[in-house]
Short mmCIF file of C-alpha atoms and ligand atoms in Angstrom, two decimals:
data_model
loop_
_atom_site.label_atom_id
_atom_site.label_comp_id
_atom_site.label_asym_id
_atom_site.label_seq_id
_atom_site.Cartn_x
_atom_site.Cartn_y
_atom_site.Cartn_z
CA UNK A 1 0.22 -0.27 0.06
CA UNK A 2 1.11 3.54 -0.68
CA UNK A 3 2.18 5.50 2.37
CA UNK A 4 -0.58 8.42 3.36
CA UNK A 5 0.62 11.71 2.24
CA UNK A 6 0.26 14.86 4.87
CA UNK A 7 -0.02 18.06 4.03
CA UNK A 8 -0.04 20.94 7.04
CA UNK A 9 -1.41 24.09 6.62
CA UNK A 10 -0.30 27.05 8.76
CA UNK A 11 -1.14 30.76 8.81
CA UNK A 12 0.69 33.87 9.13
CA UNK A 13 0.85 37.72 9.57
CA UNK A 14 -2.90 38.07 10.78
CA UNK A 15 -6.10 35.57 11.17
CA UNK A 16 -8.80 35.41 9.02
CA UNK A 17 -6.80 35.13 5.95
CA UNK A 18 -9.11 32.09 4.75
CA UNK A 19 -6.90 28.95 5.69
CA UNK A 20 -10.03 26.75 5.78
CA UNK A 21 -11.16 27.87 2.13
CA UNK A 22 -7.56 27.11 0.83
CA UNK A 23 -7.58 23.77 2.65
CA UNK A 24 -10.83 22.83 1.24
CA UNK A 25 -9.86 24.20 -2.12
CA UNK A 26 -6.50 22.24 -2.49
CA UNK A 27 -8.68 19.08 -1.12
CA UNK A 28 -11.13 20.04 -4.04
CA UNK A 29 -8.73 19.78 -6.68
CA UNK A 30 -6.80 16.64 -5.23
CA UNK A 31 -9.98 14.90 -4.78
CA UNK A 32 -11.15 15.87 -8.51
CA UNK A 33 -7.87 14.05 -9.46
CA UNK A 34 -8.99 11.30 -8.02
CA UNK A 35 -7.13 11.31 -4.53
CA UNK A 36 -9.24 10.30 -1.67
CA UNK A 37 -8.65 13.27 0.55
CA UNK A 38 -9.78 14.75 3.91
CA UNK A 39 -9.20 17.77 5.93
CA UNK A 40 -9.04 18.18 9.77
CA UNK A 41 -8.47 21.19 11.95
CA UNK A 42 -6.47 21.68 14.85
CA UNK A 43 -7.75 24.57 17.20
CA UNK A 44 -5.30 26.02 20.03
CA UNK A 45 -7.97 27.02 22.39
CA UNK A 46 -8.76 25.34 25.72
CA UNK A 47 -12.50 24.73 25.14
CA UNK A 48 -12.84 21.27 24.77
CA UNK A 49 -14.95 21.82 21.70
CA UNK A 50 -16.86 24.81 20.36
CA UNK A 51 -20.26 23.78 21.59
CA UNK A 52 -19.97 25.90 24.79
CA UNK A 53 -18.84 28.85 23.18
CA UNK A 54 -21.01 31.96 22.12
CA UNK A 55 -21.53 32.30 18.18
CA UNK A 56 -20.36 35.82 18.93
CA UNK A 57 -16.89 34.51 20.04
CA UNK A 58 -16.26 31.55 17.10
CA UNK A 59 -19.05 31.99 14.81
CA UNK A 60 -21.41 28.86 14.22
CA UNK A 61 -20.93 25.59 15.89
CA UNK A 62 -20.93 22.90 12.99
CA UNK A 63 -22.31 19.59 13.82
CA UNK A 64 -21.17 16.22 12.27
CA UNK A 65 -23.27 13.14 11.90
CA UNK A 66 -21.59 11.52 14.80
CA UNK A 67 -22.74 14.19 16.78
CA UNK A 68 -19.53 16.28 17.30
CA UNK A 69 -19.74 20.03 17.83
CA UNK A 70 -16.80 21.37 15.81
CA UNK A 71 -15.25 24.45 14.19
CA UNK A 72 -17.00 26.02 11.20
CA UNK A 73 -14.22 25.48 8.80
CA UNK A 74 -15.60 21.71 8.89
CA UNK A 75 -18.70 23.01 7.35
CA UNK A 76 -16.49 24.44 4.42
CA UNK A 77 -14.76 21.15 4.13
CA UNK A 78 -18.17 19.19 3.71
CA UNK A 79 -19.54 21.87 1.42
CA UNK A 80 -16.54 21.61 -0.83
CA UNK A 81 -15.81 17.85 -0.67
CA UNK A 82 -19.31 16.47 -0.29
CA UNK A 83 -17.66 13.90 2.19
CA UNK A 84 -19.00 14.13 5.80
CA UNK A 85 -16.55 14.64 8.59
CA UNK A 86 -16.47 13.22 12.37
CA UNK A 87 -15.24 14.26 15.69
CA UNK A 88 -11.71 12.97 14.41
CA UNK A 89 -11.70 15.97 11.88
CA UNK A 90 -11.41 18.29 14.76
CA UNK A 91 -9.22 18.63 17.83
CA UNK A 92 -8.77 21.25 20.30
CA UNK A 93 -5.75 22.27 22.82
CA UNK A 94 -8.79 21.48 25.27
CA UNK A 95 -9.25 17.96 24.01
CA UNK A 96 -5.73 16.99 23.77
CA UNK A 97 -4.86 17.94 27.53
CA UNK A 98 -8.15 16.32 28.44
CA UNK A 99 -7.08 12.94 27.26
CA UNK A 100 -3.73 13.27 28.57
CA UNK A 101 -4.73 14.19 31.97
CA UNK A 102 -7.12 11.43 31.83
CA UNK A 103 -4.17 9.44 30.94
CA UNK A 104 -2.31 10.49 33.74
CA UNK A 105 -5.09 9.51 36.30
CA UNK A 106 -5.35 6.25 34.95
CA UNK A 107 -1.78 5.60 35.63
CA UNK A 108 -0.89 5.25 32.17
CA UNK A 109 2.59 7.49 32.53
CA UNK A 110 3.10 6.11 36.10
CA UNK A 111 6.30 7.35 37.51
CA UNK A 112 7.03 9.99 34.64
CA UNK A 113 6.63 13.81 34.83
CA UNK A 114 4.20 14.48 32.22
CA UNK A 115 5.05 17.27 29.94
CA UNK A 116 4.06 19.13 26.98
CA UNK A 117 7.08 17.70 25.08
CA UNK A 118 6.77 14.74 24.64
CA UNK A 119 3.18 13.84 26.12
CA UNK A 120 1.10 16.75 24.73
CA UNK A 121 2.86 16.73 21.35
CA UNK A 122 2.49 12.66 21.26
CA UNK A 123 -1.05 13.04 21.96
CA UNK A 124 -1.26 15.83 19.02
CA UNK A 125 0.86 13.67 16.58
CA UNK A 126 -1.29 10.77 16.98
CA UNK A 127 -4.31 12.39 16.37
CA UNK A 128 -2.82 13.95 13.30
CA UNK A 129 -2.01 10.71 11.95
CA UNK A 130 -5.46 9.17 13.25
CA UNK A 131 -7.66 9.46 9.93
CA UNK A 132 -4.58 8.60 7.80
CA UNK A 133 -4.31 5.22 9.56
CA UNK A 134 -8.03 4.71 8.98
CA UNK A 135 -7.17 3.44 5.28
CA UNK A 136 -9.99 5.77 3.86
CA UNK A 137 -7.51 8.45 2.60
CA UNK A 138 -4.66 8.84 0.31
CA UNK A 139 -3.87 12.63 1.28
CA UNK A 140 -4.89 14.07 4.50
CA UNK A 141 -4.57 18.10 4.99
CA UNK A 142 -4.02 19.40 8.37
CA UNK A 143 -5.06 22.78 9.28
CA UNK A 144 -3.55 24.46 12.10
CA UNK A 145 -5.66 27.20 13.67
CA UNK A 146 -4.28 30.48 14.87
CA UNK A 147 -1.17 32.33 13.42
CA UNK A 148 2.41 30.97 13.87
CA UNK A 149 4.32 32.97 16.69
CA UNK A 150 1.18 32.66 18.96
CA UNK A 151 2.03 30.97 22.27
CA UNK A 152 -0.76 28.50 22.12
CA UNK A 153 0.16 27.14 18.65
CA UNK A 154 3.83 26.42 20.00
CA UNK A 155 2.84 22.66 20.83
CA UNK A 156 1.05 22.04 17.38
CA UNK A 157 4.18 23.78 15.48
CA UNK A 158 6.23 21.58 17.45
CA UNK A 159 4.12 18.50 16.40
CA UNK A 160 4.24 19.34 12.93
CA UNK A 161 8.32 19.82 12.98
CA UNK A 162 8.40 16.21 14.40
CA UNK A 163 5.70 14.71 11.88
CA UNK A 164 7.83 16.13 8.89
CA UNK A 165 11.01 14.67 10.29
CA UNK A 166 9.59 11.67 11.01
CA UNK A 167 7.36 10.75 7.91
CA UNK A 168 10.11 11.89 5.72
CA UNK A 169 10.70 14.02 2.78
CA UNK A 170 8.24 13.49 -0.12
CA UNK A 171 5.56 12.26 2.45
CA UNK A 172 4.75 15.28 4.34
CA UNK A 173 4.86 19.03 3.42
CA UNK A 174 3.86 22.52 4.70
CA UNK A 175 1.86 25.40 2.89
CA UNK A 176 2.33 28.63 4.57
CA UNK A 177 -0.82 31.04 4.16
CA UNK A 178 0.27 34.60 4.49
CA UNK A 179 -0.68 38.18 3.69
CA UNK A 180 0.91 40.67 1.07
CA UNK A 181 -0.79 43.83 1.90
CA UNK A 182 -1.09 46.69 -0.48
CA UNK A 183 -0.05 50.04 0.65
CA UNK A 184 -2.10 52.47 -1.09
CA UNK A 185 0.10 55.35 -0.40
CA UNK A 186 3.13 53.85 -1.71
CA UNK A 187 0.88 51.99 -4.50
CA UNK A 188 3.10 48.77 -3.49
CA UNK A 189 2.43 45.44 -2.32
CA UNK A 190 4.56 44.38 0.61
CA UNK A 191 6.61 41.38 1.22
CA UNK A 192 8.14 42.06 4.46
CA UNK A 193 5.37 40.78 6.44
CA UNK A 194 5.66 37.31 4.64
CA UNK A 195 9.13 37.00 5.16
CA UNK A 196 8.89 37.57 8.86
CA UNK A 197 6.34 35.35 9.21
CA UNK A 198 8.24 32.46 7.38
CA UNK A 199 11.12 33.50 9.30
CA UNK A 200 8.95 32.77 12.58
CA UNK A 201 7.93 29.39 10.99
CA UNK A 202 11.63 28.45 10.57
CA UNK A 203 12.65 29.40 14.09
CA UNK A 204 10.38 26.55 15.04
CA UNK A 205 12.47 24.54 12.76
CA UNK A 206 9.91 24.23 9.58
CA UNK A 207 10.59 25.51 6.32
CA UNK A 208 7.60 26.41 4.25
CA UNK A 209 7.20 24.38 1.24
CA UNK A 210 4.65 26.31 -0.63
CA UNK A 211 3.46 29.78 -0.03
CA UNK A 212 0.00 30.81 -0.54
CA UNK A 213 -0.23 34.73 -0.46
CA UNK A 214 -3.38 36.51 0.30
CA UNK A 215 -3.58 39.69 -1.82
CA UNK A 216 -5.82 42.21 -3.06
CA UNK A 217 -3.95 42.73 -6.36
CA UNK A 218 -1.85 40.25 -8.85
CA UNK A 219 1.64 39.63 -7.68
CA UNK A 220 3.96 40.51 -10.33
CA UNK A 221 6.70 38.15 -11.51
CA UNK A 222 9.11 39.98 -9.99
CA UNK A 223 7.43 40.05 -6.61
CA UNK A 224 7.01 36.27 -6.72
CA UNK A 225 10.63 35.86 -7.41
CA UNK A 226 11.48 38.06 -4.54
CA UNK A 227 9.51 36.11 -2.01
CA UNK A 228 10.86 32.60 -3.59
CA UNK A 229 14.45 34.11 -2.97
CA UNK A 230 13.57 35.60 0.63
CA UNK A 231 11.48 33.00 1.91
CA UNK A 232 13.54 29.92 0.40
CA UNK A 233 10.78 28.45 -1.66
CA UNK A 234 10.72 27.61 -5.33
CA UNK A 235 9.07 30.48 -7.54
CA UNK A 236 6.36 27.97 -8.85
CA UNK A 237 5.61 27.21 -5.13
CA UNK A 238 4.61 30.84 -4.54
CA UNK A 239 1.09 30.83 -5.03
CA UNK A 240 -1.27 34.01 -5.09
CA UNK A 241 -4.74 33.95 -3.49
CA UNK A 242 -6.16 37.06 -4.83
CA UNK A 243 -9.56 38.19 -3.33
CA UNK A 244 -12.42 36.16 -4.74
CA UNK A 245 -16.08 37.30 -5.16
CA UNK A 246 -17.08 34.20 -3.61
CA UNK A 247 -15.40 31.40 -1.82
CA UNK A 248 -16.30 28.87 -4.31
CA UNK A 249 -14.10 30.63 -6.97
CA UNK A 250 -11.04 29.57 -4.93
CA UNK A 251 -10.47 26.27 -6.34
CA UNK A 252 -10.59 27.31 -10.00
CA UNK A 253 -7.83 29.97 -8.71
CA UNK A 254 -5.91 27.66 -7.14
CA UNK A 255 -5.92 25.37 -10.25
CA UNK A 256 -5.07 28.25 -12.28
CA UNK A 257 -1.91 28.98 -9.81
CA UNK A 258 -1.03 25.40 -9.97
CA UNK A 259 -1.19 24.89 -6.16
CA UNK A 260 -2.48 20.97 -6.53
CA UNK A 261 0.31 20.25 -9.14
CA UNK A 262 3.09 21.95 -7.03
CA UNK A 263 1.95 19.81 -3.85
CA UNK A 264 1.64 16.54 -5.74
CA UNK A 265 5.15 17.12 -7.09
CA UNK A 266 6.41 17.58 -3.58
CA UNK A 267 4.51 14.71 -2.24
CA UNK A 268 6.10 12.56 -5.26
CA UNK A 269 2.58 11.75 -6.39
CA UNK A 270 1.54 11.41 -10.18
CA UNK A 271 -0.73 14.38 -11.32
CA UNK A 272 -3.12 11.66 -12.78
CA UNK A 273 -6.08 13.31 -14.82
CA UNK A 274 -6.86 16.92 -15.35
CA UNK A 275 -9.33 17.74 -12.08
CA UNK A 276 -13.03 17.13 -13.63
CA UNK A 277 -14.69 20.25 -12.19
CA UNK A 278 -17.71 19.88 -14.60
CA UNK A 279 -20.49 20.08 -11.67
CA UNK A 280 -18.50 22.19 -9.82
CA UNK A 281 -18.47 24.98 -12.40
CA UNK A 282 -22.15 24.31 -13.61
CA UNK A 283 -22.80 25.40 -10.12
CA UNK A 284 -20.65 28.47 -10.40
CA UNK A 285 -22.21 29.22 -13.58
CA UNK A 286 -26.20 29.24 -12.17
CA UNK A 287 -24.83 31.02 -9.23
CA UNK A 288 -23.51 33.93 -11.23
CA UNK A 289 -25.91 34.05 -13.85
CA UNK A 290 -29.19 34.34 -11.83
CA UNK A 291 -32.63 34.75 -13.56
CA UNK A 292 -34.66 35.72 -10.38
CA UNK A 293 -33.72 37.72 -7.27
CA UNK A 294 -35.67 37.37 -3.85
CA UNK A 295 -35.09 39.01 -0.46
CA UNK A 296 -35.48 36.17 2.35
CA UNK A 297 -35.51 37.83 5.80
CA UNK A 298 -33.08 35.64 8.25
CA UNK A 299 -34.52 36.53 11.62
CA UNK A 300 -32.36 35.78 14.72
CA UNK A 301 -30.61 37.16 17.43
CA UNK A 302 -26.93 36.68 16.54
CA UNK A 303 -27.19 38.63 13.10
CA UNK A 304 -24.19 41.07 13.84
CA UNK A 305 -21.70 38.35 12.99
CA UNK A 306 -22.56 36.96 9.87
CA UNK A 307 -20.45 33.72 10.80
CA UNK A 308 -22.92 32.83 13.24
CA UNK A 309 -25.39 31.46 10.68
CA UNK A 310 -22.68 30.48 8.02
CA UNK A 311 -24.16 27.19 7.17
CA UNK A 312 -27.72 28.69 6.68
CA UNK A 313 -26.01 31.32 4.41
CA UNK A 314 -24.04 28.85 2.45
CA UNK A 315 -27.20 26.72 2.16
CA UNK A 316 -29.01 29.65 0.40
CA UNK A 317 -25.88 29.94 -1.86
CA UNK A 318 -26.39 26.39 -3.04
CA UNK A 319 -30.32 26.28 -3.15
CA UNK A 320 -30.18 29.54 -4.78
CA UNK A 321 -27.73 28.48 -7.67
CA UNK A 322 -30.05 25.34 -8.07
CA UNK A 323 -33.04 27.89 -8.63
CA UNK A 324 -30.89 30.12 -10.68
CA UNK A 325 -32.06 32.69 -8.05
CA UNK A 326 -29.72 35.20 -6.52
CA UNK A 327 -30.96 34.85 -2.49
CA UNK A 328 -30.33 38.40 -1.00
CA UNK A 329 -30.41 37.59 2.64
CA UNK A 330 -31.90 40.36 4.91
CA UNK A 331 -30.59 40.18 8.53
CA UNK A 332 -33.55 40.87 10.90
CA UNK A 333 -32.74 41.05 14.73
CA UNK A 334 -35.33 39.45 16.42
CA UNK A 335 -35.29 41.62 19.36
CA UNK A 336 -36.64 44.47 17.64
CA UNK A 337 -39.63 43.09 16.28
CA UNK A 338 -43.12 44.00 17.66
CA UNK A 339 -46.76 43.88 16.83
CA UNK A 340 -46.60 47.42 15.83
CA UNK A 341 -43.20 47.14 13.41
CA UNK A 342 -43.72 43.53 12.28
CA UNK A 343 -45.47 44.74 8.95
CA UNK A 344 -43.06 47.11 8.22
CA UNK A 345 -40.15 44.88 8.77
CA UNK A 346 -41.05 41.81 7.08
CA UNK A 347 -43.80 42.97 4.67
CA UNK A 348 -41.41 43.47 1.81
CA UNK A 349 -39.79 40.31 1.75
CA UNK A 350 -40.42 37.32 -0.18
CA UNK A 351 -39.65 34.68 2.58
CA UNK A 352 -38.70 34.25 6.37
CA UNK A 353 -36.49 31.96 7.96
CA UNK A 354 -36.35 31.96 11.59
CA UNK A 355 -33.08 30.79 12.69
CA UNK A 356 -31.96 28.51 15.85
CA UNK A 357 -30.87 29.98 18.99
CA UNK A 358 -30.67 29.50 22.86
CA UNK A 359 -32.02 31.43 25.50
CA UNK A 360 -35.00 34.23 26.08
CA UNK A 361 -33.71 37.07 24.27
CA UNK A 362 -35.59 37.99 21.01
CA UNK A 363 -37.87 35.10 21.29
CA UNK A 364 -40.95 37.15 21.23
CA UNK A 365 -39.99 39.03 18.44
CA UNK A 366 -39.62 35.52 16.67
CA UNK A 367 -43.02 34.42 17.77
CA UNK A 368 -44.43 37.73 16.31
CA UNK A 369 -42.77 37.39 13.06
CA UNK A 370 -44.00 33.85 12.46
CA UNK A 371 -47.70 34.84 13.26
CA UNK A 372 -47.31 37.63 10.55
CA UNK A 373 -45.99 35.25 7.74
CA UNK A 374 -48.41 32.35 8.75
CA UNK A 375 -51.39 34.88 8.46
CA UNK A 376 -50.13 36.90 5.55
CA UNK A 377 -49.10 33.72 3.81
CA UNK A 378 -45.37 34.40 3.24
CA UNK A 379 -43.18 31.28 2.87
CA UNK A 380 -41.78 30.52 6.24
CA UNK A 381 -38.73 27.82 7.15
CA UNK A 382 -38.37 27.58 10.74
CA UNK A 383 -35.01 25.66 11.93
CA UNK A 384 -34.84 24.30 15.57
CA UNK A 385 -35.44 27.23 17.80
CA UNK A 386 -37.38 28.66 14.90
CA UNK A 387 -39.59 25.32 14.74
CA UNK A 388 -40.09 25.48 18.39
CA UNK A 389 -41.32 29.23 18.37
CA UNK A 390 -43.60 27.98 15.34
CA UNK A 391 -45.50 25.84 17.74
CA UNK A 392 -45.51 28.21 20.30
CA UNK A 393 -47.25 30.83 18.17
CA UNK A 394 -49.49 28.18 16.69
CA UNK A 395 -50.38 27.16 20.57
CA UNK A 396 -51.07 30.76 21.51
CA UNK A 397 -52.88 32.20 18.30
CA UNK A 398 -54.56 29.18 17.02
CA UNK A 399 -55.15 26.92 19.84
CA UNK A 400 -55.65 29.90 22.08
CA UNK A 401 -53.38 28.82 25.02
CA UNK A 402 -52.50 31.99 26.08
CA UNK A 403 -48.67 32.56 27.32
CA UNK A 404 -47.96 28.91 25.93
CA UNK A 405 -43.91 28.78 25.86
CA UNK A 406 -40.92 26.59 26.06
CA UNK A 407 -39.97 25.65 29.60
CA UNK A 408 -36.31 27.05 28.31
CA UNK A 409 -37.81 30.45 28.26
CA UNK A 410 -40.24 30.20 31.20
CA UNK A 411 -40.08 26.90 33.33
CA UNK A 412 -43.28 27.73 35.04
CA UNK A 413 -45.59 28.21 32.05
CA UNK A 414 -49.17 27.00 32.13
CA UNK A 415 -48.76 25.58 28.66
CA UNK A 416 -45.32 24.08 28.09
CA UNK A 417 -45.96 22.83 24.65
CA UNK A 418 -42.19 22.65 24.31
CA UNK A 419 -40.29 20.99 27.10
CA UNK A 420 -36.92 19.32 28.07
CA UNK A 421 -36.61 15.52 27.27
CA UNK A 422 -36.92 13.55 30.31
CA UNK A 423 -33.08 12.24 29.83
CA UNK A 424 -31.88 15.71 29.77
CA UNK A 425 -33.40 17.02 33.16
CA UNK A 426 -30.42 14.88 35.16
CA UNK A 427 -27.66 16.55 33.02
CA UNK A 428 -25.73 19.18 34.68
CA UNK A 429 -22.56 19.32 32.54
CA UNK A 430 -23.28 21.97 29.51
CA UNK A 431 -20.31 20.53 27.13
CA UNK A 432 -21.47 17.98 24.44
CA UNK A 433 -24.84 16.66 26.25
CA UNK A 434 -27.25 18.05 23.82
CA UNK A 435 -29.12 15.70 21.60
CA UNK A 436 -26.47 16.02 19.27
CA UNK A 437 -25.67 14.37 15.64
CA UNK A 438 -27.54 12.33 13.16
CA UNK A 439 -30.99 10.83 13.99
CA UNK A 440 -33.73 9.06 11.80
CA UNK A 441 -36.98 10.86 10.91
CA UNK A 442 -40.00 9.29 9.37
CA UNK A 443 -42.11 11.29 6.91
CA UNK A 444 -45.63 11.24 6.60
CA UNK A 445 -46.87 10.27 3.18
CA UNK A 446 -48.85 13.12 1.37
CA UNK A 447 -47.25 15.81 3.27
CA UNK A 448 -45.12 18.77 1.92
CA UNK A 449 -41.97 17.60 3.51
CA UNK A 450 -42.45 14.13 2.11
CA UNK A 451 -42.93 15.43 -1.37
CA UNK A 452 -39.53 17.48 -0.74
CA UNK A 453 -37.69 14.65 0.28
CA UNK A 454 -39.51 11.99 -1.68
CA UNK A 455 -38.44 9.46 0.82
CA UNK A 456 -39.98 7.64 3.76
CA UNK A 457 -37.20 7.77 6.09
CA UNK A 458 -34.42 10.53 6.45
CA UNK A 459 -31.37 11.40 8.56
CA UNK A 460 -30.75 14.61 9.97
CA UNK A 461 -28.28 16.28 12.27
CA UNK A 462 -29.51 17.69 15.62
CA UNK A 463 -28.37 20.33 18.37
CA UNK A 464 -30.89 20.73 21.02
CA UNK A 465 -32.12 20.14 24.54
CA UNK A 466 -36.15 20.80 24.02
CA UNK A 467 -38.89 18.98 22.10
CA UNK A 468 -42.57 19.32 21.44
CA UNK A 469 -44.47 18.11 24.25
CA UNK A 470 -46.42 15.24 22.91
CA UNK A 471 -49.18 15.91 25.44
CA UNK A 472 -50.32 18.78 23.52
CA UNK A 473 -49.68 17.06 19.94
CA UNK A 474 -53.20 15.77 19.40
CA UNK A 475 -54.82 19.27 20.41
CA UNK A 476 -52.26 20.79 17.97
CA UNK A 477 -53.35 18.46 15.19
CA UNK A 478 -56.91 19.05 15.47
CA UNK A 479 -56.42 22.64 15.11
CA UNK A 480 -54.65 22.15 11.89
CA UNK A 481 -50.54 21.87 12.58
CA UNK A 482 -49.47 18.81 10.75
CA UNK A 483 -46.76 16.77 12.42
CA UNK A 484 -45.11 15.30 9.26
CA UNK A 485 -41.88 13.88 10.44
CA UNK A 486 -41.52 11.92 13.81
CA UNK A 487 -38.56 9.85 15.13
CA UNK A 488 -39.44 6.60 14.53
CA UNK A 489 -38.12 5.24 18.22
CA UNK A 490 -38.71 8.02 20.28
CA UNK A 491 -41.90 9.50 18.57
CA UNK A 492 -40.48 12.87 19.01
CA UNK A 493 -41.77 15.51 16.59
CA UNK A 494 -39.15 16.55 14.01
CA UNK A 495 -41.35 18.23 11.06
CA UNK A 496 -44.25 20.58 11.52
CA UNK A 497 -45.74 22.15 8.69
CA UNK A 498 -49.31 23.85 7.40
CA UNK A 499 -51.59 23.25 4.79
CA UNK A 500 -53.33 26.33 3.00
CA UNK A 501 -50.03 28.31 3.00
CA UNK A 502 -47.55 28.49 0.13
CA UNK A 503 -44.73 27.00 2.17
CA UNK A 504 -44.70 26.52 6.15
CA UNK A 505 -42.32 24.19 7.46
CA UNK A 506 -40.30 24.00 10.89
CA UNK A 507 -37.72 21.49 11.38
CA UNK A 508 -36.52 20.40 14.73
CA UNK A 509 -33.07 19.34 13.11
CA UNK A 510 -30.59 21.42 11.13
CA UNK A 511 -30.87 20.66 7.64
CA UNK A 512 -28.25 23.53 6.90
CA UNK A 513 -25.37 21.42 8.05
CA UNK A 514 -25.92 18.74 5.19
CA UNK A 515 -25.97 21.37 2.17
CA UNK A 516 -23.17 21.13 0.00
CA UNK A 517 -22.38 22.39 -3.50
CA UNK A 518 -23.05 18.68 -4.96
CA UNK A 519 -26.17 18.39 -3.08
CA UNK A 520 -28.09 21.52 -2.17
CA UNK A 521 -30.28 20.68 0.47
CA UNK A 522 -33.73 19.95 -0.56
CA UNK A 523 -35.83 22.10 1.90
CA UNK A 524 -33.81 24.97 1.15
CA UNK A 525 -34.09 24.20 -2.60
CA UNK A 526 -38.01 24.02 -2.26
CA UNK A 527 -38.24 27.18 0.48
CA UNK A 528 -36.09 29.25 -2.30
CA UNK A 529 -38.42 28.16 -5.19
CA UNK A 530 -41.69 29.03 -2.91
CA UNK A 531 -40.14 32.42 -2.23
CA UNK A 532 -39.49 32.83 -6.09
CA UNK A 533 -43.16 32.18 -6.75
CA UNK A 534 -44.24 34.39 -3.90
CA UNK A 535 -42.22 36.98 -5.40
CA UNK A 536 -43.56 40.65 -4.54
N1 LIG B 601 -32.99 26.34 22.52
C1 LIG B 601 -33.28 25.15 21.81
C2 LIG B 601 -33.30 24.03 22.33
O1 LIG B 601 -31.89 23.69 22.98
C3 LIG B 601 -32.89 25.16 20.31
C4 LIG B 601 -31.67 24.90 19.93
C5 LIG B 601 -31.55 25.43 18.48
O2 LIG B 601 -31.90 26.05 17.96
N2 LIG B 601 -30.23 24.62 18.12
O3 LIG B 601 -33.84 22.78 22.10
#
């Protein structure tokens, strides 16, 4: 068997240069050349996973089929590669230390002083090799979070250094992503920050094999030569990553720059065929040539930070392209929606998505928004908390259960139409204890959701503690709310919908996590279609 090859991606100069997109784009090209490729992310923070992080801190928490709460870059990996990731694809410093400390408590290092080197670095290295050892991949790309020179990145950089040495030349390479800033006053691109960043990497014993340079302007030949000379890389390994109008252009940009070819050469791997990007480019063509434009309101409480709803926004890109429609997402802060202003805020929109979320803030605005779109027949799509709020709105305004609520918001409500699951009541730890990951859901024949999926059984990812209270189900159904999807084992309601409405669906799960370029999520596709039909 051929040895698994490893590519390590580090970042320099500043954060937010888009390491995740570069890693995903390279992986896409290698995959399109027929290499089984995966990407993993190592994050230098001490949280065991990002599940306990407020979205304002770190953007969305992405959930995998196996129920891991992970960094949002894993969402990009899945959207680009159309291959599911898992817990093994995301490791944090917290998780590394936790497992080393647990081993220490079990006595596995008995007699030894447990230290960063070798114990933490050994743990990191073994996790870096884990997916490679599964036999499922030819190439493993590892993205190192943070910026070189950061204190907290040091154990990762040292682990990469050791692995490069252990795996040997031709089996593992490093790509360093840096910024080449443009100084408007001097009208010049500057290479010095890149030189310094490469030097910092070198101080840790790592020589960059490939430089990917983020830039707002084309890199001239001269500048590439200068970077090559001062940073000790071949000129062909100086790769320009110019600002793109969409992240989905980046694989083509990297193809033009030859990033995949340089990487394969350094890994002693054959080029094989030219990457087949037919479907990818067909998607891009549709995305860039829309026939319609719709305005969809995204009602949520984390709307100030776009990354909080990353997967939802990307799902609109995929489903918009599928409909040759430009989806203009209008962020609406749920906290400021009231009975008096709801018509003014939502009246002009072609559809409304009520977002997932936690806690009380802004929920009355969500309920009011749902009442408005239900009564005014504006397409509605509620996800997780959005579905729960739809049930509350229906209970209050159609069933007449005044002040019906979720026990998350009001533990003493008279009508707990959304409540906590029995097995969740005893849980006191917050991290990783929600209902997480993929669960089956049985769809009722003859319903809207069944016609959308065209399947009797589906599997979707979850991340929540609260559920529709089945004690109210009969009354809700009598009043016209259709429970069109249920968990076959637990009988928990996963989908609700309404008849006599152009489109009204609430789902307890998170369909946005499974939307990819190759497979736009069907509910998003049909929702966008309904908004086009509803266009004002
Ligand atoms: N807060 C709700 C719950 O825990 C909804 C969670 C969500 O929207 N992801 O059930």
